[in-house]
Amino acid sequence: MNRLLQTLMLGGSSVAIIAGAAVPATAQDQLATEQVVVTGTSIRGVAPVGTNLITVDQKAIQQTAPVNMQELLNSVPGISTTGAPPQGTSINSFYAPQIHQLAGSISNSTLTVVDGLRLVGAGGDSLADPNIIPTAAIERVEVLAEGASSVYGSDAVSGVVNFIVRKSYDGLLLNVQAGEADHYSNATGNLLWGTSWATGSAMFAAGYDFQSRLPGYSRKFLTMGDYTPVGGNNYDEVFGCPTAAMAVTAPTSVSGTFLSSSSTTTVSSTAQSAKNCNITTYGDALPESTRRNGLLRVTQDFSDRLTSTVTMDWNSMNTNANNEPGVLSGATAYGPGYAATGFNTGQINPFFVAPAGAPGATKESVSWVDQLGNGANGQDFGRILSSEEAYYATLVTTYKLTEDWDVSFSDALGNNEYDTGSFNAFCSSCALLALNGTAQSSGSLTTSDVAGRSIVSLNLPLTTANALDVWDPVGFNKTNSLVAQSLYKGTTNGRTLNTFNQARLEADGSLFDLPAGPLKMAFGGEYVLYHLLTDSTNANGTGALTNGTQEMIFRSRRNVFSAFAEAHIPVIAADMGIPFVQQVDLAVSGRYDKYSDVGPTFNPKYGLDWTIAEGYKIRANYSTSFVAPPVGVLGDPSQGGEYSGGTSILQNGGSQAFNVPASVFPTVSQLPGCAAQVSAQGYCTLGNSALPGLSRQYGGALSGVKPQTGNGWSVGGDFAPTWLPGFVTNLTLFNQTYKGGVTAPNINQITTNAALYHLLTLCPNGCTQTQIDAFTRVPEGGTVGGTLPGTVYFFQNHDENNVLNLSIQGIDLNVGYDIDTDYGTFHIGDAMTEFLKFDQNTLGGPSFSELNTSGINSTFPSVGLQSRTSLGWTNEIIDVVGFINWTGSYHNAGNTTVNPLILDANGNYAGGGDHVLANVTFDLHASYDFPEGALGGDQVYLDIKNLFDTDPPFYNYPNHGDVLSNNGYNPFVSNPIGRLISLGFRAKL
């Protein structure tokens, strides 16, 4: 009971209370906890005022049995990825957690810190990966779900996730765990060792975790292809397997597409006509992941006044995923008869076959899925790999000036190299060279294969030794084996190198005594330096990487000077005898930050705690916060404004295709073939072989990006009545406004928000070269990834911009009740986040509600309700707890819904879309502590996630053609793994 009251007095809720009964800490653990600065304040020895602080302690960690920190946080309602698979990068936020579904990626609104100090960033958006810290080293995790820039600076609009590392440990702790699911497994091992002496201590933690790949074929909901029976679309939209699909264009054009050379009739050239061509069965839904890390911490007292702690951390992580077969879409192939036109006879493919329904065809527009593959079994289609190597270190030195005042110097520095790439993947330009003798889909002998340069790659004449046969299936295919293998020489590589150094000097102590107690204060300053190097290497569109390489290098630098101050003001104390007021405390904090590239900002925060009586407290706060665009996102002027990649070509259909409603883009009906689609469906599909275009995502300097800002307030109460021992409730009403969120508008936003319509440009007669140059910025140093199609019909502008404005309101509720009996302690609890309002506007336009939807904005969904209920029982040696995980129903409001979206007069979402069922899963955890004997103090445990092996609710989410397929489920809030049974053993030596 004392521990519950201590948690309450810290001013917030505790997931540990919900997870199960508390476990007594050792004396050393208690000392370590007291020495840690609590999240949300710079003043030592006081609790943050007006704050809802969620604590995930050792008991919660053990009962979750996480493979990594990502899995632990995915079990906390209020974190945006609750229920998502804990494997690979989190969508839109690398590996970093996000609070209250507020933004992500470069709009990062959640700050991740370790012991209050920043982590080294990673990836192109410089987001932190907290998994670099070994799980065994973590004492607890504190989640501050409110604005905190007044204490921590940038990125803390929606809050802070603080990973608290153990201060010390005595002895040796080993933990091993292995899990199995259908076509899936994982394993983890952790070691914790420590020792102490009279004036200090040393601790070492190490971790290893392995998560196998989840093959696409292993889950029916991933590979149905035709989802119409469950309320979706037919996403077998890639024409051309097991042989090519052909649209005949010469000598006489034939309407529609022949599904094979034996076809006597055509089908319409739309996605709904493609059948039996689901290539996701060859790819992976989740990548294989292996991570190793280690942490060393040494603390030394040099005198009774001077103490230093040094922490050094190392991490290595690798992922590996199977790729899918390569695709050619709308590639021109020539037959022997085409020589009569005087066209270069060297382009004629010796394997050319005219369809049975058009035997005189001499020219075809071919769509083909390569199933020849590579390797011994012919089903190796390359790999998608990533690797991360990180080094992170901190130094904290504290000197006690007086009995009341401490001064401390902290320094954190880190280096993170993150590499991603595809290896032995499909080389589309290699396939084109073998199909029509050029690297051009059109077969042109004169068009440059590299935008902005005069480079033409040819493979002439085509013979049976160097040509590609797309007309015969595997087993009968005539392609030379060396040519087939050469198709899988595609290689891309991207490397980011993030480095940073944060130095902080601060002092805190008591200024003077007030009638209610001492007024305490903290103040100080810090300097942070960031560097980012981005290096990407790709083939330049002229064949394999050995034929030509396109390399882009971007360098960015930023420094930040900051000053901060905070005061804790006791107003009323219990001995004043004021009715209904046992204690009142105020807190005021403020911080000034000056960025070298985006200018200065100042952010205050005000907090109030009103303790009515023992066990009853009301709290409130107000704050402003901000997010500086990540270093590098402004773009490199020498590269035309790019910051991570150039213009891409959209012409393969699948996930590249998008629907353009004629109601808001009337000129779409003027594009070739669109009039009939518009008449029948009200929209036309672009981004396929018939209507290719260009997509650009450049840095924010071109649009004048500024820091994102936010303000928020919350009011809540913490209740632990003395007349009901073991009962604790924390209730918080939160309100947050987020202004100018930097993001790259996705096509769904562009086609459904009037303020963004200008970012889609249609060219009914084909875009001119002047338009193409202005869009790609090749003359200014920009790049194009691949070969430009013969005709470009549209431009998608996804440049980083201050696009997103959000206003949200919701409730965080945590309730727990522990009932002590002669038969052990029974527990019931619930953690819940429910949004009451989730409004959005774009570029300051009219606001609209996106509450209970997914797919509208380009970051996280806004599902209304997420909760985790627990029921448990424990005694001295046995602990059993069950969890009910609930994600409420919502609407798919994206660009790919079956049921049409309803738009208001401003083009904003007003209803419609596809209803998605609630996602409900059950977890079970049981442990047994050996009371005595050789295993005395050790523990064996069983953990079952998704006990009833429930499939995630169907979500019309086509990702066809991508290596990690999300077909059929929403990866933000649901998990494809299914029932996962794990056994573990924890030994204290």
PDB file of N, CA and C in Angstrom, residues 77-105:
ATOM      1  N   PRO A  77      -1.539   1.743 -23.917  1.00  0.00           N
ATOM      2  CA  PRO A  77      -2.489   2.637 -24.562  1.00  0.00           C
ATOM      3  C   PRO A  77      -1.998   4.083 -24.449  1.00  0.00           C
ATOM      4  N   GLY A  78      -2.210   4.831 -25.481  1.00  0.00           N
ATOM      5  CA  GLY A  78      -1.679   6.190 -25.534  1.00  0.00           C
ATOM      6  C   GLY A  78      -0.451   6.283 -26.400  1.00  0.00           C
ATOM      7  N   ILE A  79       0.255   5.153 -26.605  1.00  0.00           N
ATOM      8  CA  ILE A  79       1.332   5.114 -27.580  1.00  0.00           C
ATOM      9  C   ILE A  79       0.719   4.794 -28.940  1.00  0.00           C
ATOM     10  N   SER A  80       1.110   5.524 -29.964  1.00  0.00           N
ATOM     11  CA  SER A  80       0.425   5.465 -31.258  1.00  0.00           C
ATOM     12  C   SER A  80       0.432   4.082 -31.878  1.00  0.00           C
ATOM     13  N   THR A  81       1.464   3.288 -31.623  1.00  0.00           N
ATOM     14  CA  THR A  81       1.588   1.989 -32.283  1.00  0.00           C
ATOM     15  C   THR A  81       1.102   0.850 -31.391  1.00  0.00           C
ATOM     16  N   THR A  82       0.207   1.133 -30.453  1.00  0.00           N
ATOM     17  CA  THR A  82      -0.330   0.091 -29.591  1.00  0.00           C
ATOM     18  C   THR A  82      -0.928  -1.026 -30.431  1.00  0.00           C
ATOM     19  N   GLY A  83      -0.460  -2.243 -30.210  1.00  0.00           N
ATOM     20  CA  GLY A  83      -0.960  -3.387 -30.952  1.00  0.00           C
ATOM     21  C   GLY A  83      -0.218  -3.684 -32.230  1.00  0.00           C
ATOM     22  N   ALA A  84       0.714  -2.833 -32.635  1.00  0.00           N
ATOM     23  CA  ALA A  84       1.444  -3.032 -33.886  1.00  0.00           C
ATOM     24  C   ALA A  84       2.530  -4.095 -33.706  1.00  0.00           C
ATOM     25  N   PRO A  85       2.998  -4.697 -34.802  1.00  0.00           N
ATOM     26  CA  PRO A  85       4.066  -5.694 -34.679  1.00  0.00           C
ATOM     27  C   PRO A  85       5.359  -5.062 -34.188  1.00  0.00           C
ATOM     28  N   PRO A  86       6.022  -5.677 -33.206  1.00  0.00           N
ATOM     29  CA  PRO A  86       7.238  -5.094 -32.620  1.00  0.00           C
ATOM     30  C   PRO A  86       8.484  -5.507 -33.400  1.00  0.00           C
ATOM     31  N   GLN A  87       8.466  -5.317 -34.688  1.00  0.00           N
ATOM     32  CA  GLN A  87       9.532  -5.858 -35.519  1.00  0.00           C
ATOM     33  C   GLN A  87       9.760  -4.952 -36.718  1.00  0.00           C
ATOM     34  N   GLY A  88      11.014  -4.664 -37.001  1.00  0.00           N
ATOM     35  CA  GLY A  88      11.304  -3.726 -38.067  1.00  0.00           C
ATOM     36  C   GLY A  88      10.977  -2.315 -37.621  1.00  0.00           C
ATOM     37  N   THR A  89      11.195  -1.363 -38.497  1.00  0.00           N
ATOM     38  CA  THR A  89      10.939   0.027 -38.146  1.00  0.00           C
ATOM     39  C   THR A  89       9.440   0.267 -37.997  1.00  0.00           C
ATOM     40  N   SER A  90       9.083   1.083 -37.007  1.00  0.00           N
ATOM     41  CA  SER A  90       7.691   1.483 -36.841  1.00  0.00           C
ATOM     42  C   SER A  90       7.315   2.405 -37.985  1.00  0.00           C
ATOM     43  N   ILE A  91       6.095   2.267 -38.473  1.00  0.00           N
ATOM     44  CA  ILE A  91       5.670   3.062 -39.611  1.00  0.00           C
ATOM     45  C   ILE A  91       5.728   4.539 -39.256  1.00  0.00           C
ATOM     46  N   ASN A  92       6.411   5.320 -40.072  1.00  0.00           N
ATOM     47  CA  ASN A  92       6.501   6.773 -39.959  1.00  0.00           C
ATOM     48  C   ASN A  92       7.291   7.269 -38.758  1.00  0.00           C
ATOM     49  N   SER A  93       7.906   6.398 -37.976  1.00  0.00           N
ATOM     50  CA  SER A  93       8.649   6.917 -36.828  1.00  0.00           C
ATOM     51  C   SER A  93       9.897   6.101 -36.507  1.00  0.00           C
ATOM     52  N   PHE A  94      10.476   5.446 -37.527  1.00  0.00           N
ATOM     53  CA  PHE A  94      11.673   4.639 -37.321  1.00  0.00           C
ATOM     54  C   PHE A  94      11.388   3.670 -36.184  1.00  0.00           C
ATOM     55  N   TYR A  95      12.175   3.655 -35.118  1.00  0.00           N
ATOM     56  CA  TYR A  95      11.914   2.803 -33.964  1.00  0.00           C
ATOM     57  C   TYR A  95      11.413   3.629 -32.770  1.00  0.00           C
ATOM     58  N   ALA A  96      11.212   4.915 -32.959  1.00  0.00           N
ATOM     59  CA  ALA A  96      10.876   5.795 -31.843  1.00  0.00           C
ATOM     60  C   ALA A  96       9.394   5.698 -31.491  1.00  0.00           C
ATOM     61  N   PRO A  97       9.048   5.689 -30.207  1.00  0.00           N
ATOM     62  CA  PRO A  97       7.635   5.684 -29.803  1.00  0.00           C
ATOM     63  C   PRO A  97       7.003   7.046 -30.037  1.00  0.00           C
ATOM     64  N   GLN A  98       5.681   7.043 -30.208  1.00  0.00           N
ATOM     65  CA  GLN A  98       4.919   8.276 -30.403  1.00  0.00           C
ATOM     66  C   GLN A  98       3.714   8.250 -29.479  1.00  0.00           C
ATOM     67  N   ILE A  99       3.415   9.394 -28.861  1.00  0.00           N
ATOM     68  CA  ILE A  99       2.336   9.501 -27.884  1.00  0.00           C
ATOM     69  C   ILE A  99       1.099  10.127 -28.521  1.00  0.00           C
ATOM     70  N   HIS A 100      -0.052   9.579 -28.191  1.00  0.00           N
ATOM     71  CA  HIS A 100      -1.358  10.146 -28.551  1.00  0.00           C
ATOM     72  C   HIS A 100      -1.528  10.354 -30.054  1.00  0.00           C
ATOM     73  N   GLN A 101      -0.888   9.530 -30.876  1.00  0.00           N
ATOM     74  CA  GLN A 101      -1.104   9.537 -32.311  1.00  0.00           C
ATOM     75  C   GLN A 101      -0.890  10.921 -32.919  1.00  0.00           C
ATOM     76  N   LEU A 102      -0.006  11.676 -32.286  1.00  0.00           N
ATOM     77  CA  LEU A 102       0.305  13.012 -32.789  1.00  0.00           C
ATOM     78  C   LEU A 102       1.578  12.945 -33.615  1.00  0.00           C
ATOM     79  N   ALA A 103       1.409  12.881 -34.933  1.00  0.00           N
ATOM     80  CA  ALA A 103       2.506  13.008 -35.877  1.00  0.00           C
ATOM     81  C   ALA A 103       3.537  11.897 -35.734  1.00  0.00           C
ATOM     82  N   GLY A 104       4.643  12.059 -36.410  1.00  0.00           N
ATOM     83  CA  GLY A 104       5.689  11.060 -36.475  1.00  0.00           C
ATOM     84  C   GLY A 104       6.639  11.466 -37.581  1.00  0.00           C
ATOM     85  N   SER A 105       7.577  10.607 -37.906  1.00  0.00           N
ATOM     86  CA  SER A 105       8.558  10.897 -38.949  1.00  0.00           C
ATOM     87  C   SER A 105       9.193  12.246 -38.662  1.00  0.00           C
TER      88      SER A 105
END
